[in-house]
XYZ file of C-alpha atoms in Angstrom:
678
model
C 105.401 124.479 90.331
C 102.048 123.747 91.916
C 100.900 122.448 95.299
C 97.443 121.662 96.655
C 96.059 119.952 99.735
C 94.752 116.491 98.943
C 90.994 116.241 98.567
C 88.996 114.185 100.995
C 88.293 114.160 104.709
C 90.856 115.531 107.127
C 92.902 112.787 108.772
C 93.212 113.160 112.518
C 94.263 111.233 115.580
C 92.948 111.276 119.142
C 95.940 113.324 120.367
C 98.380 115.875 118.999
C 100.819 114.580 116.381
C 104.248 115.900 117.358
C 106.639 114.450 114.757
C 106.706 112.817 111.332
C 109.115 110.690 109.321
C 108.656 108.813 106.034
C 110.567 106.073 104.253
C 110.088 104.151 101.026
C 108.889 100.577 100.992
C 111.156 97.991 99.381
C 109.587 94.581 98.613
C 111.156 91.639 100.433
C 112.053 89.931 97.165
C 114.061 92.960 96.026
C 115.947 93.879 99.227
C 119.239 92.460 97.952
C 119.002 94.244 94.606
C 119.777 97.873 93.739
C 116.855 100.171 94.414
C 115.016 101.871 91.574
C 113.505 104.895 93.313
C 110.846 105.390 90.647
C 109.419 101.919 91.267
C 109.782 101.462 94.992
C 109.052 104.940 96.327
C 105.474 104.806 95.129
C 104.723 103.073 98.425
C 106.093 103.704 101.880
C 105.536 103.919 105.611
C 104.779 107.066 107.611
C 105.914 107.147 111.245
C 104.111 109.497 113.633
C 104.648 110.262 117.304
C 101.839 111.694 119.415
C 101.154 113.118 122.829
C 99.926 109.806 124.256
C 103.320 108.160 123.851
C 102.244 105.985 120.911
C 104.189 105.602 117.673
C 102.103 105.048 114.567
C 103.435 103.315 111.448
C 100.944 103.739 108.592
C 101.113 102.584 104.989
C 101.077 105.257 102.270
C 100.829 105.087 98.502
C 101.199 107.699 95.761
C 100.146 105.647 92.750
C 96.597 106.063 91.501
C 95.657 102.422 90.975
C 92.915 101.141 93.226
C 93.543 97.502 92.326
C 97.154 97.501 93.596
C 97.759 94.977 96.354
C 98.541 96.435 99.763
C 100.173 94.783 102.778
C 97.842 92.704 104.893
C 98.381 95.033 107.820
C 98.605 98.682 106.921
C 98.805 100.289 110.358
C 100.809 99.597 113.513
C 100.440 101.335 116.875
C 103.723 100.825 118.738
C 103.445 101.266 122.504
C 106.297 101.405 124.999
C 107.051 105.059 125.737
C 105.917 106.503 129.056
C 105.614 110.086 127.819
C 104.866 111.960 124.608
C 106.945 110.987 121.581
C 108.829 114.039 120.322
C 111.114 112.523 117.642
C 110.786 109.738 115.068
C 113.609 108.959 112.624
C 113.702 106.240 109.965
C 116.947 104.468 109.086
C 116.218 103.576 105.493
C 119.324 101.501 104.664
C 118.786 99.235 107.692
C 114.969 99.521 107.797
C 114.900 100.561 111.451
C 112.953 103.216 113.326
C 114.297 105.355 116.195
C 111.842 107.097 118.533
C 112.488 109.494 121.427
C 110.116 110.625 124.178
C 110.032 113.734 126.330
C 111.710 111.968 129.280
C 114.817 111.044 127.282
C 113.916 107.455 126.437
C 115.161 106.245 123.045
C 113.802 103.113 121.379
C 115.067 101.518 118.172
C 112.372 99.396 116.551
C 112.805 96.673 113.955
C 110.250 94.691 112.001
C 110.561 90.939 111.713
C 107.985 88.667 110.080
C 105.301 91.318 110.174
C 105.798 92.257 113.838
C 107.532 95.250 115.349
C 109.767 94.806 118.377
C 112.222 96.936 120.345
C 115.820 96.140 119.463
C 117.648 98.792 121.516
C 116.742 100.982 124.492
C 118.693 103.979 125.784
C 117.463 106.080 128.698
C 119.917 108.627 130.062
C 117.276 110.566 131.995
C 117.838 113.842 130.111
C 115.710 115.366 127.391
C 116.823 114.633 123.834
C 117.065 117.642 121.538
C 117.808 115.793 118.284
C 118.507 112.339 116.846
C 120.072 111.946 113.407
C 121.261 108.932 111.426
C 124.362 109.217 109.269
C 123.854 109.199 105.512
C 124.986 105.586 105.208
C 122.812 104.544 108.158
C 125.661 103.009 110.161
C 125.897 105.653 112.922
C 123.519 107.655 115.095
C 124.099 111.142 116.505
C 122.247 111.904 119.750
C 122.307 115.379 121.274
C 120.834 116.280 124.657
C 119.700 119.669 125.855
C 122.158 119.644 128.764
C 125.153 119.617 126.378
C 125.876 115.892 126.283
C 126.393 114.436 122.783
C 126.868 110.808 121.780
C 127.694 108.918 118.596
C 126.935 105.209 118.408
C 126.602 102.474 115.850
C 123.390 101.154 114.385
C 123.828 98.012 116.486
C 124.009 99.961 119.771
C 127.767 100.250 120.393
C 129.038 103.595 121.688
C 131.766 105.155 119.525
C 132.367 108.340 121.490
C 130.614 110.851 123.717
C 131.421 114.354 124.927
C 130.137 116.947 127.381
C 129.896 120.429 125.867
C 129.849 123.144 128.512
C 127.538 125.893 127.309
C 125.388 128.566 128.893
C 122.555 127.719 126.488
C 120.930 124.495 125.336
C 121.704 122.422 122.267
C 118.673 122.511 119.977
C 119.753 120.373 117.009
C 122.558 118.222 115.616
C 123.310 117.029 112.076
C 125.966 115.202 110.048
C 127.826 116.762 107.156
C 127.122 115.171 103.738
C 130.369 113.158 103.897
C 129.691 112.002 107.508
C 133.124 113.281 108.612
C 131.884 116.092 110.858
C 128.921 116.842 113.125
C 127.328 120.254 113.669
C 125.327 121.364 116.704
C 123.062 124.410 116.934
C 122.375 126.207 120.206
C 119.602 128.396 121.558
C 121.874 131.485 121.512
C 122.699 131.314 117.782
C 125.978 129.398 117.892
C 127.209 126.466 115.785
C 129.630 123.944 117.303
C 131.652 121.782 114.901
C 133.280 118.469 115.860
C 134.883 115.763 113.759
C 133.655 112.184 113.527
C 135.953 111.176 116.435
C 134.707 113.808 118.909
C 137.450 116.455 118.585
C 136.355 120.088 118.740
C 137.001 121.941 115.471
C 135.176 125.278 115.539
C 132.807 127.462 117.505
C 130.958 130.022 115.315
C 128.355 132.646 116.251
C 125.797 133.007 113.470
C 123.263 135.307 115.125
C 123.514 137.340 118.298
C 119.848 137.749 119.117
C 118.100 134.737 117.533
C 118.404 131.126 118.524
C 118.774 128.257 116.084
C 115.723 126.030 115.675
C 117.008 123.482 113.171
C 119.722 122.801 110.603
C 119.680 120.667 107.463
C 121.366 120.127 104.093
C 119.763 120.078 100.671
C 121.134 116.595 100.287
C 119.465 113.169 100.393
C 119.042 111.905 103.931
C 120.386 108.470 102.954
C 122.696 107.308 100.200
C 120.773 104.391 98.746
C 122.225 102.757 95.668
C 120.049 103.590 92.690
C 119.997 101.127 89.839
C 120.509 102.146 86.245
C 117.169 100.626 85.366
C 114.993 103.021 83.432
C 111.721 104.159 84.863
C 109.906 102.666 81.890
C 111.258 99.198 82.669
C 108.792 98.830 85.511
C 105.791 96.629 84.899
C 103.650 99.187 86.670
C 104.883 102.116 84.613
C 102.339 104.564 83.330
C 102.952 107.905 81.600
C 103.366 110.752 84.100
C 100.063 112.377 83.231
C 98.601 112.471 86.727
C 100.047 115.828 87.647
C 101.160 115.797 91.290
C 102.166 112.129 91.137
C 104.864 112.789 88.553
C 108.421 112.560 89.845
C 110.902 115.444 89.738
C 114.115 115.576 87.796
C 117.122 115.253 90.148
C 119.367 118.264 90.645
C 122.911 117.434 89.609
C 126.303 119.026 90.242
C 124.978 121.346 92.950
C 127.048 121.916 96.083
C 125.070 121.110 99.230
C 123.740 124.103 101.114
C 123.576 124.333 104.879
C 120.171 125.633 105.907
C 119.786 127.221 109.348
C 116.372 128.218 110.706
C 116.174 130.888 113.408
C 113.496 131.708 115.953
C 112.732 134.995 114.168
C 111.515 133.126 111.098
C 114.567 133.951 108.979
C 116.428 131.165 107.180
C 120.092 131.318 106.117
C 121.405 129.364 103.114
C 125.152 128.835 103.578
C 127.858 127.040 101.623
C 129.384 125.976 104.942
C 129.182 126.874 108.613
C 131.827 129.607 108.133
C 130.161 131.287 105.145
C 130.455 135.066 105.624
C 127.831 136.045 103.036
C 124.893 133.665 103.326
C 121.625 134.050 101.487
C 118.959 135.110 103.981
C 115.306 134.191 103.420
C 112.863 136.399 105.307
C 109.822 134.156 105.379
C 107.621 136.544 107.337
C 106.288 133.592 109.333
C 106.598 132.579 112.947
C 107.012 129.117 114.457
C 108.814 128.106 111.282
C 109.421 124.480 110.238
C 111.648 123.996 107.159
C 112.789 120.944 105.228
C 114.447 120.309 101.875
C 113.007 117.790 99.479
C 115.029 114.669 98.733
C 116.239 115.989 95.385
C 117.462 119.207 97.022
C 115.806 121.656 94.625
C 112.848 122.778 96.754
C 112.689 124.083 100.321
C 109.331 123.939 102.099
C 108.859 126.487 104.891
C 105.703 126.179 106.992
C 104.555 128.567 109.691
C 101.869 130.910 110.953
C 101.174 134.357 109.582
C 102.549 137.193 111.642
C 100.113 139.731 113.141
C 101.689 142.527 111.054
C 100.423 140.807 107.899
C 96.865 140.602 109.131
C 94.196 143.218 108.878
C 91.185 143.804 111.100
C 87.638 143.034 110.164
C 84.716 145.282 111.213
C 83.586 142.700 113.741
C 87.033 141.739 115.043
C 90.574 140.708 114.073
C 91.184 138.295 111.239
C 92.041 134.747 112.279
C 95.582 133.597 111.607
C 96.164 130.629 109.330
C 99.121 128.438 108.493
C 101.019 128.906 105.247
C 103.591 126.908 103.317
C 106.129 128.762 101.193
C 108.446 127.116 98.692
C 111.923 128.389 97.770
C 114.596 127.244 95.337
C 118.339 126.798 96.000
C 118.957 130.511 95.333
C 116.495 131.524 98.049
C 113.905 132.767 95.562
C 110.267 132.448 96.535
C 108.364 130.503 93.876
C 105.044 129.410 95.384
C 102.812 129.952 98.424
C 100.188 127.493 99.615
C 97.468 129.072 101.741
C 95.724 126.688 104.087
C 92.702 126.922 106.358
C 94.632 125.444 109.267
C 94.228 127.604 112.371
C 96.871 125.815 114.463
C 100.654 125.950 114.122
C 102.237 123.297 111.921
C 104.366 121.200 114.261
C 106.206 118.974 111.783
C 106.553 118.411 108.039
C 108.247 115.752 105.936
C 108.565 114.892 102.266
C 107.536 111.532 100.878
C 107.138 109.481 97.710
C 110.165 111.031 96.073
C 109.017 114.574 96.743
C 105.555 114.228 95.218
C 103.926 114.500 98.661
C 104.439 116.868 101.583
C 102.995 115.660 104.887
C 102.118 118.217 107.576
C 101.007 117.738 111.194
C 98.979 120.418 112.939
C 97.552 119.481 116.307
C 95.782 116.125 115.960
C 95.266 116.596 112.206
C 97.449 115.372 109.347
C 97.398 117.058 105.937
C 98.761 115.691 102.669
C 99.932 118.163 100.020
C 100.428 117.029 96.433
C 103.393 118.802 94.866
C 104.165 119.213 91.168
C 107.740 120.421 90.661
C 107.413 121.251 86.982
C 105.195 123.892 85.454
C 101.637 122.769 86.113
C 99.670 121.765 83.055
C 96.228 123.072 82.195
C 94.892 119.558 82.638
C 96.168 119.451 86.217
C 94.684 122.852 87.053
C 91.318 121.801 85.652
C 91.461 118.560 87.622
C 92.039 120.391 90.897
C 89.333 122.973 90.180
C 86.717 120.345 89.328
C 87.694 118.170 92.286
C 87.291 121.134 94.644
C 83.794 121.727 93.307
C 82.709 118.076 93.464
C 83.942 117.299 96.989
C 83.271 113.542 96.629
C 84.521 110.849 94.280
C 81.047 109.457 93.606
C 80.026 112.717 91.918
C 82.548 112.191 89.114
C 80.261 109.690 87.379
C 77.565 112.365 87.114
C 79.689 114.453 84.774
C 79.346 114.087 81.015
C 83.028 113.454 80.349
C 84.866 110.802 78.340
C 85.836 107.726 80.386
C 89.530 108.595 80.210
C 88.976 112.049 81.674
C 86.673 110.646 84.367
C 89.383 108.197 85.330
C 91.953 110.983 85.458
C 89.626 113.132 87.550
C 89.048 110.273 89.996
C 92.773 110.108 90.787
C 92.439 113.398 92.673
C 90.311 111.632 95.300
C 92.537 108.589 95.844
C 94.012 109.061 99.339
C 97.711 108.768 100.063
C 97.243 107.537 103.638
C 95.958 103.973 103.767
C 93.419 103.338 105.111
C 91.616 106.663 105.427
C 89.595 107.339 108.550
C 85.969 106.383 107.866
C 83.612 109.237 107.179
C 81.365 109.855 110.228
C 78.359 110.334 107.948
C 79.039 106.908 106.425
C 80.186 105.094 109.559
C 77.373 102.530 109.467
C 78.355 101.310 106.029
C 81.973 101.085 107.147
C 81.197 98.804 110.100
C 78.405 96.826 108.412
C 79.840 95.853 105.040
C 83.214 94.305 104.167
C 85.870 96.442 102.524
C 86.847 95.977 98.909
C 90.490 95.196 99.654
C 92.155 92.364 101.526
C 93.768 94.522 104.199
C 93.253 93.819 107.878
C 91.922 96.509 110.167
C 93.350 96.076 113.658
C 91.265 97.381 116.514
C 91.475 97.876 120.267
C 88.598 97.426 122.708
C 88.444 99.377 125.960
C 86.133 99.140 128.917
C 85.114 102.756 129.167
C 82.346 102.792 131.778
C 80.966 100.652 134.578
C 77.742 101.882 136.126
C 75.236 99.230 137.267
C 72.460 101.817 137.430
C 72.445 102.307 133.654
C 72.574 98.671 132.675
C 76.134 97.448 133.045
C 79.586 98.222 131.707
C 80.213 99.948 128.384
C 82.825 98.887 125.828
C 84.105 100.888 122.860
C 85.800 99.385 119.819
C 88.503 101.626 118.356
C 90.199 101.431 114.979
C 93.971 101.909 115.226
C 95.075 104.656 112.877
C 98.034 107.093 112.820
C 99.047 106.112 116.326
C 95.601 106.968 117.659
C 92.235 105.340 118.183
C 89.097 106.066 116.155
C 85.804 104.908 117.784
C 83.743 102.813 115.390
C 81.408 100.744 117.604
C 80.080 100.869 121.113
C 78.468 98.143 123.196
C 76.749 97.936 126.564
C 75.944 94.894 128.628
C 72.200 94.643 129.224
C 71.912 91.540 131.369
C 73.376 90.748 134.762
C 72.936 86.987 134.387
C 73.908 86.431 130.761
C 76.715 87.933 128.633
C 74.342 89.895 126.405
C 75.044 93.221 124.766
C 73.547 95.920 122.573
C 75.859 97.317 119.879
C 75.399 100.900 118.685
C 77.094 103.838 117.014
C 79.720 105.645 119.137
C 78.488 109.078 118.101
C 77.723 111.669 120.739
C 74.303 112.386 119.281
C 71.919 111.150 116.648
C 73.054 113.431 113.841
C 74.233 111.715 110.716
C 75.687 114.780 109.029
C 78.726 115.140 111.287
C 81.518 116.960 109.492
C 85.246 116.734 109.829
C 87.262 119.267 111.707
C 87.112 120.311 115.325
C 83.806 118.475 115.839
C 85.303 115.153 114.769
C 88.419 115.685 116.890
C 86.350 116.494 119.957
C 84.113 113.507 119.266
C 87.108 111.159 119.157
C 88.640 112.574 122.324
C 85.321 112.560 124.163
C 84.699 108.969 123.158
C 88.052 107.948 124.597
C 87.067 109.681 127.850
C 83.643 108.007 127.853
C 81.659 111.209 127.628
C 79.387 109.897 124.891
C 75.735 110.695 125.423
C 74.549 107.736 123.354
C 74.727 105.308 126.271
C 71.628 103.223 126.839
C 69.751 103.994 130.009
C 67.980 100.734 130.833
C 65.625 102.064 133.466
C 61.910 101.513 133.862
C 61.006 104.534 131.772
C 63.861 104.514 129.293
C 61.450 104.306 126.360
C 58.985 106.833 127.720
C 61.234 109.723 128.702
C 62.545 111.536 125.650
C 64.392 114.802 125.353
C 62.829 117.555 123.207
C 65.484 116.855 120.563
C 64.523 113.195 120.361
C 60.813 114.039 120.362
C 61.282 116.326 117.399
C 63.327 113.688 115.632
C 60.600 111.109 116.114
C 58.208 113.228 114.016
C 60.376 112.868 110.955
C 59.234 110.354 108.327
C 60.464 106.854 109.055
C 61.057 103.892 106.836
C 58.363 101.191 106.863
C 58.616 98.824 109.781
C 60.092 95.473 108.977
C 58.146 92.463 110.156
C 60.261 89.336 110.257
C 58.889 86.312 112.050
C 61.347 84.210 114.004
C 61.182 80.666 115.224
C 60.209 80.420 118.884
C 60.098 77.348 121.030
C 57.572 77.044 123.929
C 60.492 77.050 126.332
C 61.745 80.372 125.002
C 58.236 81.855 125.071
C 57.817 80.948 128.732
C 61.263 82.356 129.508
C 60.383 85.580 127.733
C 57.197 85.958 129.776
C 59.075 85.444 133.028
C 61.886 87.829 132.140
C 59.411 90.481 130.979
C 58.321 90.864 134.601
C 61.771 92.194 135.503
C 61.560 95.594 137.233
C 64.361 96.878 134.952
C 62.242 96.879 131.802
C 58.686 97.980 130.856
C 55.988 95.381 131.489
C 54.541 95.466 127.975
C 57.853 95.179 126.145
C 59.798 91.964 125.619
C 63.118 91.585 127.336
C 66.099 92.965 125.497
C 68.069 90.035 126.761
C 65.814 87.399 125.241
C 67.638 85.088 122.829
C 64.604 85.137 120.537
C 64.697 88.892 120.004
C 63.916 90.101 116.495
C 63.320 93.486 114.963
C 59.601 92.951 115.211
C 59.852 92.855 119.007
C 62.077 95.948 119.243
C 60.412 99.329 118.522
C 61.754 100.792 115.300
C 61.662 104.340 116.698
C 63.888 103.354 119.616
C 66.335 101.665 117.261
C 66.648 104.874 115.259
C 66.905 107.223 118.217
C 69.481 105.190 120.156
C 71.580 104.239 117.102
C 71.140 100.522 117.741
C 72.833 98.283 115.195
C 72.785 94.763 116.625
C 72.279 92.725 119.764
C 74.258 89.770 121.092
C 72.106 87.229 122.947
C 73.277 84.185 124.872
C 72.094 81.120 126.701
C 72.392 80.927 130.474
C 75.647 78.951 130.259
C 77.417 81.434 128.003
C 78.263 78.770 125.412
C 75.930 79.808 122.594
C 75.603 83.309 121.238
C 73.443 84.790 118.534
C 73.929 88.144 116.801
C 70.628 89.790 115.854
C 70.448 92.766 113.509
C 68.372 95.674 114.799
C 68.978 98.294 112.097
C 66.666 98.328 109.100
C 69.480 97.832 106.590
C 70.846 94.704 108.314
C 69.460 91.165 108.134
C 67.887 89.768 111.263
C 70.389 86.956 111.691
C 73.956 88.272 111.578
C 75.688 85.202 112.920
C 76.160 82.826 115.802
C 79.024 81.592 117.984
C 78.989 78.214 119.724
C 81.576 76.966 122.209
C 82.208 73.329 123.082
C 84.252 72.444 126.127
C 85.367 69.153 127.629
C 84.276 68.395 131.178
C 87.732 67.338 132.329
C 89.571 69.472 129.755
C 90.784 66.305 128.036
C 90.143 67.844 124.634
C 90.813 71.367 123.404
C 87.926 73.779 123.342
C 86.151 74.216 120.030
C 84.483 77.329 118.676
C 82.198 77.413 115.657
C 81.320 80.752 114.090
C 78.447 81.268 111.643
C 78.903 84.417 109.577
C 76.630 85.217 106.628
C 77.827 87.458 103.830
C 76.301 90.872 104.468
C 75.944 92.807 101.254
C 74.455 96.146 100.373
C 70.976 95.345 99.096
C 67.835 97.341 98.513
C 64.972 97.503 100.980
C 62.900 95.125 98.819
C 65.259 92.263 99.632
C 65.800 92.874 103.336
C 63.251 90.201 104.267
C 65.063 87.502 102.322
C 66.693 84.862 104.572
C 70.465 84.978 104.732
C 71.182 81.690 106.445
C 69.398 79.140 108.589
C 68.172 80.976 111.728
C 67.834 77.707 113.657
C 71.555 77.329 114.218
C 71.077 78.855 117.654
C 68.880 77.069 120.126
C 69.242 76.266 123.767
C 67.650 72.875 123.171
C 70.207 71.733 120.628
C 73.481 70.129 121.657
C 74.936 69.195 118.288
C 76.025 71.550 115.567
C 74.197 71.554 112.246
C 75.955 70.308 109.180
C 75.947 73.577 107.256
C 78.555 75.433 109.307
C 80.029 78.350 107.454
C 83.377 78.729 109.198
C 85.023 76.723 111.925
C 88.113 77.296 113.981
């Protein structure tokens, strides 16, 4: 077999990801038909729970076709928990999602017509240790740390409950493959067995000194009817030549194994809970997380290296890193994946019919591509070349046949849709439309309110993996008019920000409003510069862009009066002037303060104009005009003018995009060439 971490930027959220769960996506038109796993498990949904109490539902895809249609909305941030979400569990047969928080609250979510809503709520006030759906999806097993266990139906009806009196806590609970018994693991190494009606059957001590962390079977989590349709009958079928995306061969006629993970890092493979001679796997790792793949032929064990395995360097001890070890059903070690992750791996889950392994470590999410068969030389060469190239755009520079270039490009196609935008390419992400038709849902927060620095600050966040990624920042610059300056949310002016701890800290700091890119609109805001900015100003700049704009005498007089404001320099035009263009705004200040655009308005707040300040953006980015009825006899109307912003060379920046005269305080009627109207 072969496994490798997916190439591309590291995906991360703004808080620690505590749990993962994945399910396949079944098209609406095929829900009543038998499921062909080869066709429908190429796409799916990943559920994540984080420390901020938000549940993320993100679209994933394992096929390597860029032109495949995706859902219109590919990420949902579900809010409702009051504490950190510690468990997420999909119910694949009924397409429901169960989530549990640290305070004991349990929500069951359901999607209807593209919206997620809470169907059931259960809050006993005690911490939940485990939540497991039965293999047919009709029942739920809930175990609490205080010894209380409950079995209920998928619709919320309680079947039975019991209070188990123990000196230790219950750590996990699972169903047997036939759903006729339930097993509970305790912190003192015991297994408690009860039947499906709540009667006590057995009480077995597996380990005297180690507690049980988790239990599982090498058996599919859900029994979904699989059609007899051949894989080649799919219209989207392509030969399995893409290495990690190929699907494994199911294991047949193998008795399910009970897998028990202990706090010491050892894992026991047992035929049943009373097996006297289990197979013991000594992983040599600590803080172990183990899970079988859906086919039941591969066990992934993730954990941190133990100090006994580490040597010492001349200048200090060697840093520990996370590892993933793979074992077969006989407990034989077959592959080890070394990672550069320095934090413990909190949760793992398999997806896309075992061709992907998803791992959460702190706020970061890693995707591992897994090939179950013997890796081909073509696959090994693909991974080696992709590691050397680093970026997809470098593939075209190689002198390879088109077919091999296409195959090499598949190594850079991300599984998580959409990927977090690259910080070094953030301006292109926010300035130009995406190639697909997906919708990116965002959240805006008021992050600062200080009148001394020019008004409140607002940050626009992209919702992703249950977290928020800052993509734009705006500050109000006028006390009389609703006018704003829009800029990059970066903490400094560097454009070569890399992923890792710096990106995570940047995202968390932006949520806490500790960005240092805020505009200080004081009298000497353009004169006082830090040594870093002064050095940056000596770097070669692009030629200044001189674009003349239409000015009426009324606007000129208003600009002269506003320029006398004590907030701004006397020789500079007002930032709040509706007639602002790039010619009136110093190019050096635009570069140093990461200005992208400005929103200007009339005194009544009914007409707005968006002016581009960056060199790569056109001067006129759009306009918004409101029309209201005096007595509210007619509904309010809003007309939006949006030109098509495309990536063009610097020689064509001065070309007009659309009529700049659509915004004027003297005009009452709308022009006839409106682009879009709502």
